[in-house]
PDB file of C-alpha atoms and ligand atoms in Angstrom:
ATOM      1  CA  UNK W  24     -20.339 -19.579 -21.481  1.00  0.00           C
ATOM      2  CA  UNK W  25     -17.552 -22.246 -22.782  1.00  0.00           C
ATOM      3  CA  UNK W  26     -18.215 -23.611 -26.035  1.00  0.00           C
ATOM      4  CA  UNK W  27     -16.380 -27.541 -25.636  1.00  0.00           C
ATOM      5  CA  UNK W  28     -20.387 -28.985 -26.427  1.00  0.00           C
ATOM      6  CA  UNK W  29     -19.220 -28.608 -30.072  1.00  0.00           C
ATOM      7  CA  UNK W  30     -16.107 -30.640 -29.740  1.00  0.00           C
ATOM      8  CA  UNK W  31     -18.290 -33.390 -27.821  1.00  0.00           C
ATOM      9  CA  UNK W  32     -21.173 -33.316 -30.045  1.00  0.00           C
ATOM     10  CA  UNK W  33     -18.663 -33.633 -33.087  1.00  0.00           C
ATOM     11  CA  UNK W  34     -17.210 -37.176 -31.276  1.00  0.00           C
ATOM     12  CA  UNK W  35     -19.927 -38.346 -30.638  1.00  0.00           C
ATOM     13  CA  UNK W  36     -20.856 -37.576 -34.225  1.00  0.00           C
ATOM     14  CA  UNK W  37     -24.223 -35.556 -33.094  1.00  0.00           C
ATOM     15  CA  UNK W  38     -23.046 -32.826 -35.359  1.00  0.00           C
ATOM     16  CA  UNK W  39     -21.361 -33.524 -38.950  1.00  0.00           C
ATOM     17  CA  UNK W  40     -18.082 -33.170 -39.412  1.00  0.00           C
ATOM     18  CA  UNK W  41     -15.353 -34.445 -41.959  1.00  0.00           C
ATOM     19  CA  UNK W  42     -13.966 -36.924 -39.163  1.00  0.00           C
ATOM     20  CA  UNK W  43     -10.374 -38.411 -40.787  1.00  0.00           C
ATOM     21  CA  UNK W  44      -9.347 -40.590 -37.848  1.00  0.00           C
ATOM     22  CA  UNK W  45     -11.332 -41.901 -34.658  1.00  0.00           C
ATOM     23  CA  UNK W  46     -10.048 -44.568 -31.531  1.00  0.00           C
ATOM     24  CA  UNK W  47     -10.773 -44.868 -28.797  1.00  0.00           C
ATOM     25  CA  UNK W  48      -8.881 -42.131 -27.407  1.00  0.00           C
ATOM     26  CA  UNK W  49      -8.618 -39.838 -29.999  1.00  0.00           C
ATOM     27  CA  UNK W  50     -11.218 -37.970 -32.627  1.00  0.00           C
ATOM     28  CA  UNK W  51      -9.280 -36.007 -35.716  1.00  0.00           C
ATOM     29  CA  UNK W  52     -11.261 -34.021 -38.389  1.00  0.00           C
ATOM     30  CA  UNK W  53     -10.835 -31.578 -40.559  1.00  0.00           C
ATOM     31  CA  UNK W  54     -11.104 -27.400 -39.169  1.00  0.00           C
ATOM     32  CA  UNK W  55     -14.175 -25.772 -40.299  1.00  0.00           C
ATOM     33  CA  UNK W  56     -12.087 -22.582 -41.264  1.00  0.00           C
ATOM     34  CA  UNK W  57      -8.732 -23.846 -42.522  1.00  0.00           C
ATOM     35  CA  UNK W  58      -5.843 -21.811 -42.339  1.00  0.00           C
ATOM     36  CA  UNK W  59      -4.103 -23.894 -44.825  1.00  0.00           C
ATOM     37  CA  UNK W  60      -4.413 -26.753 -47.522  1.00  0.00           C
ATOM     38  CA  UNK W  61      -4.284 -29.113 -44.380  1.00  0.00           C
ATOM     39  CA  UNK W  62      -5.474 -27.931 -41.573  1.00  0.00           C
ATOM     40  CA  UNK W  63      -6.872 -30.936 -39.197  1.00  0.00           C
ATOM     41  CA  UNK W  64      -8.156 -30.643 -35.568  1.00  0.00           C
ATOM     42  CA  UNK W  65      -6.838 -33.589 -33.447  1.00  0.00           C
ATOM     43  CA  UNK W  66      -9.147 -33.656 -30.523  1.00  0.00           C
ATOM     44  CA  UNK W  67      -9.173 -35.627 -26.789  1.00  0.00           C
ATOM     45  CA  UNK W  68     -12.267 -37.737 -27.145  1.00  0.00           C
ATOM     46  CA  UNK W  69     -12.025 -37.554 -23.167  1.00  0.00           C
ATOM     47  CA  UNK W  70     -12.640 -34.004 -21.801  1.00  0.00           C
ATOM     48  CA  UNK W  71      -9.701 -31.836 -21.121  1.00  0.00           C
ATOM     49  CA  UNK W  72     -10.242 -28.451 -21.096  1.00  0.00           C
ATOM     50  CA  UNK W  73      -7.264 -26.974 -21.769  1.00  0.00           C
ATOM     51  CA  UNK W  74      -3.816 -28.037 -21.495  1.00  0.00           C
ATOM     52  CA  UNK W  75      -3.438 -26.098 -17.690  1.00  0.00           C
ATOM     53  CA  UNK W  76      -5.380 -29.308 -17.057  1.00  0.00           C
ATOM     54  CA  UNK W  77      -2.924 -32.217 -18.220  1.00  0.00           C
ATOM     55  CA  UNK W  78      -1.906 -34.385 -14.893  1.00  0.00           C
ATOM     56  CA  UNK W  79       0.395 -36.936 -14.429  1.00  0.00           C
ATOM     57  CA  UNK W  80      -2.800 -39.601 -14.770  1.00  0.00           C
ATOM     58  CA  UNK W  81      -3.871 -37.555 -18.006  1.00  0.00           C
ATOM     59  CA  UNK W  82      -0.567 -37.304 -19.664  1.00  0.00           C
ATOM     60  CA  UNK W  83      -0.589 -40.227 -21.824  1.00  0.00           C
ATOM     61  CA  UNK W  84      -3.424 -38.389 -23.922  1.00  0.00           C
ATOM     62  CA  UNK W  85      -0.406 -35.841 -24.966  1.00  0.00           C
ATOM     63  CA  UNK W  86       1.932 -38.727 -26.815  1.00  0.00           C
ATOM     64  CA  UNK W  87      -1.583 -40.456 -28.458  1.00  0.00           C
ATOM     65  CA  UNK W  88      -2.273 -37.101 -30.163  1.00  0.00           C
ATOM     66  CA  UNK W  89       1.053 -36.197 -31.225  1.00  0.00           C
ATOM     67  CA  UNK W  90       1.136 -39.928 -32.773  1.00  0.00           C
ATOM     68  CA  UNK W  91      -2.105 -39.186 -34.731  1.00  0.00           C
ATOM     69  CA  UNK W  92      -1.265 -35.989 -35.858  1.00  0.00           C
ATOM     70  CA  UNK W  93       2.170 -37.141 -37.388  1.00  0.00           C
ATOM     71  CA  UNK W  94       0.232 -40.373 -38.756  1.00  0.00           C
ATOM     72  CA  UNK W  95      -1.927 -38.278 -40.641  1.00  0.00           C
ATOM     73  CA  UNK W  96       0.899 -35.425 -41.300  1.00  0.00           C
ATOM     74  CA  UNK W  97       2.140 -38.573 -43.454  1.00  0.00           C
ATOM     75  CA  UNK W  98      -1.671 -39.997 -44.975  1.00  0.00           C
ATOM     76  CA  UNK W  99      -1.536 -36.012 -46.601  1.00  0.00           C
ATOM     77  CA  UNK W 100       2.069 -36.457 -47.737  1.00  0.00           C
ATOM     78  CA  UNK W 101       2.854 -33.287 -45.729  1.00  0.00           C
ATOM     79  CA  UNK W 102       5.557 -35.146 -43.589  1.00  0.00           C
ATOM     80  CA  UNK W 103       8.620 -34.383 -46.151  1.00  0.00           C
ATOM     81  CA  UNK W 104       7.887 -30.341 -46.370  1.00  0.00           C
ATOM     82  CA  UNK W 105       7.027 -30.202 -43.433  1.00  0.00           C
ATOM     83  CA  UNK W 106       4.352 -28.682 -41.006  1.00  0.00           C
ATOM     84  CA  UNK W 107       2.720 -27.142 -37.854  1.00  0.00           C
ATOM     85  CA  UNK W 108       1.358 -29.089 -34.674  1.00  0.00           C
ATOM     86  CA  UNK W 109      -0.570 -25.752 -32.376  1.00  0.00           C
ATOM     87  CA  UNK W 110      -1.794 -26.194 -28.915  1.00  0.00           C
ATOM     88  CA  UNK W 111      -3.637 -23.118 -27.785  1.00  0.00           C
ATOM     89  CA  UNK W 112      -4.310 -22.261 -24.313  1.00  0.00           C
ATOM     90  CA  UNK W 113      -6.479 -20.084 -22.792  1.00  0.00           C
ATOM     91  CA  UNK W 114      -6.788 -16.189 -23.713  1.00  0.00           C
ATOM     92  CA  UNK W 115      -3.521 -14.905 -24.810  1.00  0.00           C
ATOM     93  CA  UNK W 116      -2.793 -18.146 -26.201  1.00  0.00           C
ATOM     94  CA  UNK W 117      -5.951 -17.594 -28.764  1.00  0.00           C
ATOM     95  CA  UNK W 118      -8.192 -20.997 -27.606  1.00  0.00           C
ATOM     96  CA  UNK W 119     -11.397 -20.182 -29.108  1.00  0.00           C
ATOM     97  CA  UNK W 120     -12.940 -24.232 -27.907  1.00  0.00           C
ATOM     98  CA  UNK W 121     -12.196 -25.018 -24.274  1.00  0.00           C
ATOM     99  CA  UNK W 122     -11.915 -29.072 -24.991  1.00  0.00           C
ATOM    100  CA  UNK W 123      -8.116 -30.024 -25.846  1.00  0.00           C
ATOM    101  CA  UNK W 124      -7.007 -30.062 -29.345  1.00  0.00           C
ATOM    102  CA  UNK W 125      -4.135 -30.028 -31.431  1.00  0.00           C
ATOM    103  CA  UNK W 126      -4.126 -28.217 -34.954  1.00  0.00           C
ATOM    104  CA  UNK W 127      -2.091 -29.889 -37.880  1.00  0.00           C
ATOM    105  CA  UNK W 128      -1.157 -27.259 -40.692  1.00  0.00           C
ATOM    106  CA  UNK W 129       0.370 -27.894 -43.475  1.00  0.00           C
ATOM    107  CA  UNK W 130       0.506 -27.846 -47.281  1.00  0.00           C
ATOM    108  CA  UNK W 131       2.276 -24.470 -47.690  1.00  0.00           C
ATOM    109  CA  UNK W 132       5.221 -22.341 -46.352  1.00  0.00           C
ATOM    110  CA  UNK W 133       4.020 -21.561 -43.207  1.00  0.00           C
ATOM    111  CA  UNK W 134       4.506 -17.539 -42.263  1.00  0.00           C
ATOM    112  CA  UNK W 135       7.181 -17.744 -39.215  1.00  0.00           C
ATOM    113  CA  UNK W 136       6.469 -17.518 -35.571  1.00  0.00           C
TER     114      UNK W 136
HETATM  115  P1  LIG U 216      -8.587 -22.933 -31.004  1.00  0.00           P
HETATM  116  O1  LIG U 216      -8.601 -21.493 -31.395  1.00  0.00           O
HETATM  117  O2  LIG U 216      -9.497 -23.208 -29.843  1.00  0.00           O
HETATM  118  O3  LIG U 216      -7.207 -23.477 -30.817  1.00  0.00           O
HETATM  119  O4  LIG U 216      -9.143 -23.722 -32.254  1.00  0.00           O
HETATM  120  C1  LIG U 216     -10.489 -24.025 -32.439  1.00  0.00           C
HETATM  121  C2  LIG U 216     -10.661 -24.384 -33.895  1.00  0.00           C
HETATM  122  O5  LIG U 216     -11.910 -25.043 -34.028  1.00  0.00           O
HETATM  123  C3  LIG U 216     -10.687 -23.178 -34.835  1.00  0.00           C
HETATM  124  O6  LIG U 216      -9.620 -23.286 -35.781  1.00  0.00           O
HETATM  125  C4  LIG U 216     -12.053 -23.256 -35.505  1.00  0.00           C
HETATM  126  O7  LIG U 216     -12.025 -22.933 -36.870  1.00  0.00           O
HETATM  127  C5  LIG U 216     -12.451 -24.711 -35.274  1.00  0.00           C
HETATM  128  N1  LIG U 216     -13.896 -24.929 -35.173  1.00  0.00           N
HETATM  129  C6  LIG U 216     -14.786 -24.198 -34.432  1.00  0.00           C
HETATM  130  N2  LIG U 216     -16.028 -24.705 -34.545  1.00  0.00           N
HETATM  131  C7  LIG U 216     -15.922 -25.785 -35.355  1.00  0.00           C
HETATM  132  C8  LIG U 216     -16.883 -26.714 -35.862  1.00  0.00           C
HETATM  133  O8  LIG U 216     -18.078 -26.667 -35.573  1.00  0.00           O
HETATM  134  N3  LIG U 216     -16.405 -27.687 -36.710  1.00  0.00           N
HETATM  135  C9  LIG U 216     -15.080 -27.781 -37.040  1.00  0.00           C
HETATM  136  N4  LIG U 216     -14.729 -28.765 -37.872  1.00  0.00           N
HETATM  137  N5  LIG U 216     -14.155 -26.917 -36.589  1.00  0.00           N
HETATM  138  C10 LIG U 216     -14.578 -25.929 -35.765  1.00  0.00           C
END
């Protein structure tokens, strides 16, 4: 069974989370199990599943995240060092939550890729 319920539940704010941005569009809070000083999930409030399921009608959701995540890249003064925007997909890509998200890391050297 896919686990995207928490995702929802978190937008909808049935379960608590540290939520650092909400639109319309767009729901960004912080990860539950951070793999750095800033580590910020910037979720679709529509559900996607995974990226494999971005269309040409969808695609705008792509450019709204990437805006929020650099917005807030700046609100934690992690914009001049620098940081990490993640999309996972699917098994070998390591997606643990089957709703589409971007991860934000930042606030230390970063090992490389
Ligand atoms: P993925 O591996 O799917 O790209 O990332 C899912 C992320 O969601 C993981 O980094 C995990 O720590 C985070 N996560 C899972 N469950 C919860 C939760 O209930 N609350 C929050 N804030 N983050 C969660």
């Amino acid at each position: 069974m896919e686990n995207s319920e928490i995702f929802k539940n978190i937008i909808k704010r049935k379960i608590s989370s540290e939520i650092l941005y909400q639109d319309k569009n767009i729901t960004a809070f912080k990860d539950i199990n951070p793999k750095a000083p800033v580590h910020i999930l910037v979720v679709s409030n529509k559900f996607i599943r995974s990226s494999n399921e971005i269309t040409k009608e969808n695609k705008g959701i792509l450019g709204d995240m990437l805006y929020v995540a650099i917005k807030l890249a700046k609100k934690f003064n992690i914009d001049k060092k620098g940081y990490r925007l993640i999309m996972n997909c699917n098994e070998h890509g390591g997606q643990e939550i089957f709703h589409l998200h971007l991860h934000l890391l930042g606030g230390k050297k970063l090992g490389k890729i």
